Amino acid sequence: RAGARPRVARLVARHHHAGGDPEAALLHHYDDLE
C-alpha cells in the first residue's frame, strides 16, 4: 500500500522470520544492528 515493489514488501514482512530467504536474513541482520 505504501508503493513499494512487491519483493521489498515481502522482505519487510518476513525479515524477522527469513525462512531460508538470504535477502530477508540479511535485512534482519542489519535491522538488529540498529
PDB file of N, CA, C and O in Angstrom:
ATOM      1  N   ARG A   1       0.814  -1.205   0.000  1.00  0.00           N
ATOM      2  CA  ARG A   1       0.000   0.000   0.000  1.00  0.00           C
ATOM      3  C   ARG A   1       0.847   1.254   0.000  1.00  0.00           C
ATOM      4  O   ARG A   1       0.362   2.294  -0.391  1.00  0.00           O
ATOM      5  N   ALA A   2       2.086   1.163   0.487  1.00  0.00           N
ATOM      6  CA  ALA A   2       2.927   2.348   0.566  1.00  0.00           C
ATOM      7  C   ALA A   2       3.637   2.641  -0.758  1.00  0.00           C
ATOM      8  O   ALA A   2       4.344   3.627  -0.864  1.00  0.00           O
ATOM      9  N   GLY A   3       3.442   1.760  -1.740  1.00  0.00           N
ATOM     10  CA  GLY A   3       4.037   1.999  -3.046  1.00  0.00           C
ATOM     11  C   GLY A   3       5.342   1.273  -3.279  1.00  0.00           C
ATOM     12  O   GLY A   3       6.000   1.502  -4.289  1.00  0.00           O
ATOM     13  N   ALA A   4       5.732   0.386  -2.390  1.00  0.00           N
ATOM     14  CA  ALA A   4       6.976  -0.359  -2.570  1.00  0.00           C
ATOM     15  C   ALA A   4       6.776  -1.483  -3.579  1.00  0.00           C
ATOM     16  O   ALA A   4       5.657  -1.935  -3.826  1.00  0.00           O
ATOM     17  N   ARG A   5       7.853  -1.937  -4.137  1.00  0.00           N
ATOM     18  CA  ARG A   5       7.798  -3.084  -5.049  1.00  0.00           C
ATOM     19  C   ARG A   5       7.371  -4.323  -4.258  1.00  0.00           C
ATOM     20  O   ARG A   5       7.674  -4.429  -3.060  1.00  0.00           O
ATOM     21  N   PRO A   6       6.707  -5.265  -4.892  1.00  0.00           N
ATOM     22  CA  PRO A   6       6.238  -6.461  -4.184  1.00  0.00           C
ATOM     23  C   PRO A   6       7.353  -7.216  -3.448  1.00  0.00           C
ATOM     24  O   PRO A   6       7.160  -7.677  -2.328  1.00  0.00           O
ATOM     25  N   ARG A   7       8.525  -7.338  -4.055  1.00  0.00           N
ATOM     26  CA  ARG A   7       9.641  -8.052  -3.404  1.00  0.00           C
ATOM     27  C   ARG A   7      10.065  -7.334  -2.130  1.00  0.00           C
ATOM     28  O   ARG A   7      10.337  -7.961  -1.109  1.00  0.00           O
ATOM     29  N   VAL A   8      10.136  -6.019  -2.162  1.00  0.00           N
ATOM     30  CA  VAL A   8      10.523  -5.242  -0.982  1.00  0.00           C
ATOM     31  C   VAL A   8       9.490  -5.427   0.126  1.00  0.00           C
ATOM     32  O   VAL A   8       9.836  -5.630   1.284  1.00  0.00           O
ATOM     33  N   ALA A   9       8.229  -5.391  -0.241  1.00  0.00           N
ATOM     34  CA  ALA A   9       7.165  -5.579   0.750  1.00  0.00           C
ATOM     35  C   ALA A   9       7.262  -6.960   1.399  1.00  0.00           C
ATOM     36  O   ALA A   9       7.103  -7.095   2.610  1.00  0.00           O
ATOM     37  N   ARG A  10       7.540  -7.994   0.598  1.00  0.00           N
ATOM     38  CA  ARG A  10       7.698  -9.352   1.166  1.00  0.00           C
ATOM     39  C   ARG A  10       8.902  -9.423   2.095  1.00  0.00           C
ATOM     40  O   ARG A  10       8.845 -10.041   3.158  1.00  0.00           O
ATOM     41  N   LEU A  11      10.014  -8.796   1.719  1.00  0.00           N
ATOM     42  CA  LEU A  11      11.207  -8.812   2.567  1.00  0.00           C
ATOM     43  C   LEU A  11      10.939  -8.149   3.915  1.00  0.00           C
ATOM     44  O   LEU A  11      11.314  -8.670   4.960  1.00  0.00           O
ATOM     45  N   VAL A  12      10.298  -7.011   3.878  1.00  0.00           N
ATOM     46  CA  VAL A  12       9.997  -6.299   5.118  1.00  0.00           C
ATOM     47  C   VAL A  12       9.050  -7.123   5.981  1.00  0.00           C
ATOM     48  O   VAL A  12       9.239  -7.244   7.192  1.00  0.00           O
ATOM     49  N   ALA A  13       8.066  -7.731   5.363  1.00  0.00           N
ATOM     50  CA  ALA A  13       7.095  -8.521   6.118  1.00  0.00           C
ATOM     51  C   ALA A  13       7.716  -9.765   6.735  1.00  0.00           C
ATOM     52  O   ALA A  13       7.320 -10.198   7.815  1.00  0.00           O
ATOM     53  N   ARG A  14       8.733 -10.340   6.081  1.00  0.00           N
ATOM     54  CA  ARG A  14       9.286 -11.620   6.512  1.00  0.00           C
ATOM     55  C   ARG A  14      10.650 -11.527   7.174  1.00  0.00           C
ATOM     56  O   ARG A  14      11.201 -12.552   7.580  1.00  0.00           O
ATOM     57  N   HIS A  15      11.240 -10.351   7.318  1.00  0.00           N
ATOM     58  CA  HIS A  15      12.645 -10.307   7.703  1.00  0.00           C
ATOM     59  C   HIS A  15      12.926 -10.822   9.104  1.00  0.00           C
ATOM     60  O   HIS A  15      14.056 -11.201   9.394  1.00  0.00           O
ATOM     61  N   HIS A  16      11.944 -10.900   9.978  1.00  0.00           N
ATOM     62  CA  HIS A  16      12.183 -11.484  11.296  1.00  0.00           C
ATOM     63  C   HIS A  16      12.026 -12.997  11.279  1.00  0.00           C
ATOM     64  O   HIS A  16      12.417 -13.667  12.229  1.00  0.00           O
ATOM     65  N   HIS A  17      11.457 -13.530  10.222  1.00  0.00           N
ATOM     66  CA  HIS A  17      11.288 -14.973  10.034  1.00  0.00           C
ATOM     67  C   HIS A  17      11.698 -15.290   8.601  1.00  0.00           C
ATOM     68  O   HIS A  17      10.856 -15.607   7.765  1.00  0.00           O
ATOM     69  N   ALA A  18      12.993 -15.193   8.346  1.00  0.00           N
ATOM     70  CA  ALA A  18      13.515 -15.258   6.975  1.00  0.00           C
ATOM     71  C   ALA A  18      13.205 -16.581   6.266  1.00  0.00           C
ATOM     72  O   ALA A  18      13.056 -16.614   5.055  1.00  0.00           O
ATOM     73  N   GLY A  19      13.124 -17.684   6.990  1.00  0.00           N
ATOM     74  CA  GLY A  19      12.751 -18.960   6.392  1.00  0.00           C
ATOM     75  C   GLY A  19      13.599 -19.378   5.210  1.00  0.00           C
ATOM     76  O   GLY A  19      13.074 -19.850   4.218  1.00  0.00           O
ATOM     77  N   GLY A  20      14.913 -19.193   5.290  1.00  0.00           N
ATOM     78  CA  GLY A  20      15.802 -19.606   4.213  1.00  0.00           C
ATOM     79  C   GLY A  20      15.967 -18.583   3.101  1.00  0.00           C
ATOM     80  O   GLY A  20      16.642 -18.847   2.126  1.00  0.00           O
ATOM     81  N   ASP A  21      15.349 -17.428   3.220  1.00  0.00           N
ATOM     82  CA  ASP A  21      15.496 -16.380   2.216  1.00  0.00           C
ATOM     83  C   ASP A  21      16.719 -15.546   2.585  1.00  0.00           C
ATOM     84  O   ASP A  21      16.701 -14.812   3.566  1.00  0.00           O
ATOM     85  N   PRO A  22      17.810 -15.669   1.820  1.00  0.00           N
ATOM     86  CA  PRO A  22      19.044 -14.951   2.186  1.00  0.00           C
ATOM     87  C   PRO A  22      18.887 -13.435   2.218  1.00  0.00           C
ATOM     88  O   PRO A  22      19.514 -12.772   3.039  1.00  0.00           O
ATOM     89  N   GLU A  23      18.069 -12.878   1.357  1.00  0.00           N
ATOM     90  CA  GLU A  23      17.878 -11.424   1.371  1.00  0.00           C
ATOM     91  C   GLU A  23      17.135 -10.990   2.625  1.00  0.00           C
ATOM     92  O   GLU A  23      17.469  -9.982   3.240  1.00  0.00           O
ATOM     93  N   ALA A  24      16.121 -11.749   3.025  1.00  0.00           N
ATOM     94  CA  ALA A  24      15.386 -11.430   4.243  1.00  0.00           C
ATOM     95  C   ALA A  24      16.281 -11.601   5.466  1.00  0.00           C
ATOM     96  O   ALA A  24      16.226 -10.811   6.402  1.00  0.00           O
ATOM     97  N   ALA A  25      17.141 -12.616   5.449  1.00  0.00           N
ATOM     98  CA  ALA A  25      18.072 -12.827   6.553  1.00  0.00           C
ATOM     99  C   ALA A  25      19.059 -11.667   6.663  1.00  0.00           C
ATOM    100  O   ALA A  25      19.389 -11.218   7.765  1.00  0.00           O
ATOM    101  N   LEU A  26      19.518 -11.166   5.532  1.00  0.00           N
ATOM    102  CA  LEU A  26      20.439 -10.029   5.539  1.00  0.00           C
ATOM    103  C   LEU A  26      19.751  -8.783   6.083  1.00  0.00           C
ATOM    104  O   LEU A  26      20.326  -8.053   6.894  1.00  0.00           O
ATOM    105  N   LEU A  27      18.525  -8.552   5.666  1.00  0.00           N
ATOM    106  CA  LEU A  27      17.766  -7.415   6.181  1.00  0.00           C
ATOM    107  C   LEU A  27      17.575  -7.543   7.694  1.00  0.00           C
ATOM    108  O   LEU A  27      17.720  -6.582   8.444  1.00  0.00           O
ATOM    109  N   HIS A  28      17.271  -8.746   8.164  1.00  0.00           N
ATOM    110  CA  HIS A  28      17.117  -8.985   9.593  1.00  0.00           C
ATOM    111  C   HIS A  28      18.420  -8.674  10.336  1.00  0.00           C
ATOM    112  O   HIS A  28      18.404  -8.040  11.386  1.00  0.00           O
ATOM    113  N   HIS A  29      19.535  -9.112   9.785  1.00  0.00           N
ATOM    114  CA  HIS A  29      20.846  -8.858  10.406  1.00  0.00           C
ATOM    115  C   HIS A  29      21.083  -7.350  10.584  1.00  0.00           C
ATOM    116  O   HIS A  29      21.439  -6.906  11.675  1.00  0.00           O
ATOM    117  N   TYR A  30      20.872  -6.588   9.543  1.00  0.00           N
ATOM    118  CA  TYR A  30      21.119  -5.141   9.632  1.00  0.00           C
ATOM    119  C   TYR A  30      20.064  -4.426  10.469  1.00  0.00           C
ATOM    120  O   TYR A  30      20.361  -3.421  11.106  1.00  0.00           O
ATOM    121  N   ASP A  31      18.862  -4.968  10.516  1.00  0.00           N
ATOM    122  CA  ASP A  31      17.834  -4.393  11.380  1.00  0.00           C
ATOM    123  C   ASP A  31      18.234  -4.547  12.839  1.00  0.00           C
ATOM    124  O   ASP A  31      18.014  -3.643  13.641  1.00  0.00           O
ATOM    125  N   ASP A  32      18.846  -5.660  13.188  1.00  0.00           N
ATOM    126  CA  ASP A  32      19.297  -5.897  14.558  1.00  0.00           C
ATOM    127  C   ASP A  32      20.445  -4.989  14.974  1.00  0.00           C
ATOM    128  O   ASP A  32      20.662  -4.759  16.156  1.00  0.00           O
ATOM    129  N   LEU A  33      21.205  -4.478  14.024  1.00  0.00           N
ATOM    130  CA  LEU A  33      22.331  -3.607  14.350  1.00  0.00           C
ATOM    131  C   LEU A  33      21.888  -2.233  14.817  1.00  0.00           C
ATOM    132  O   LEU A  33      22.655  -1.522  15.462  1.00  0.00           O
ATOM    133  N   GLU A  34      20.683  -1.846  14.489  1.00  0.00           N
ATOM    134  CA  GLU A  34      20.214  -0.516  14.874  1.00  0.00           C
ATOM    135  C   GLU A  34      19.560  -0.521  16.224  1.00  0.00           C
ATOM    136  O   GLU A  34      18.979  -1.366  16.706  1.00  0.00           O
TER     137      GLU A  34
END
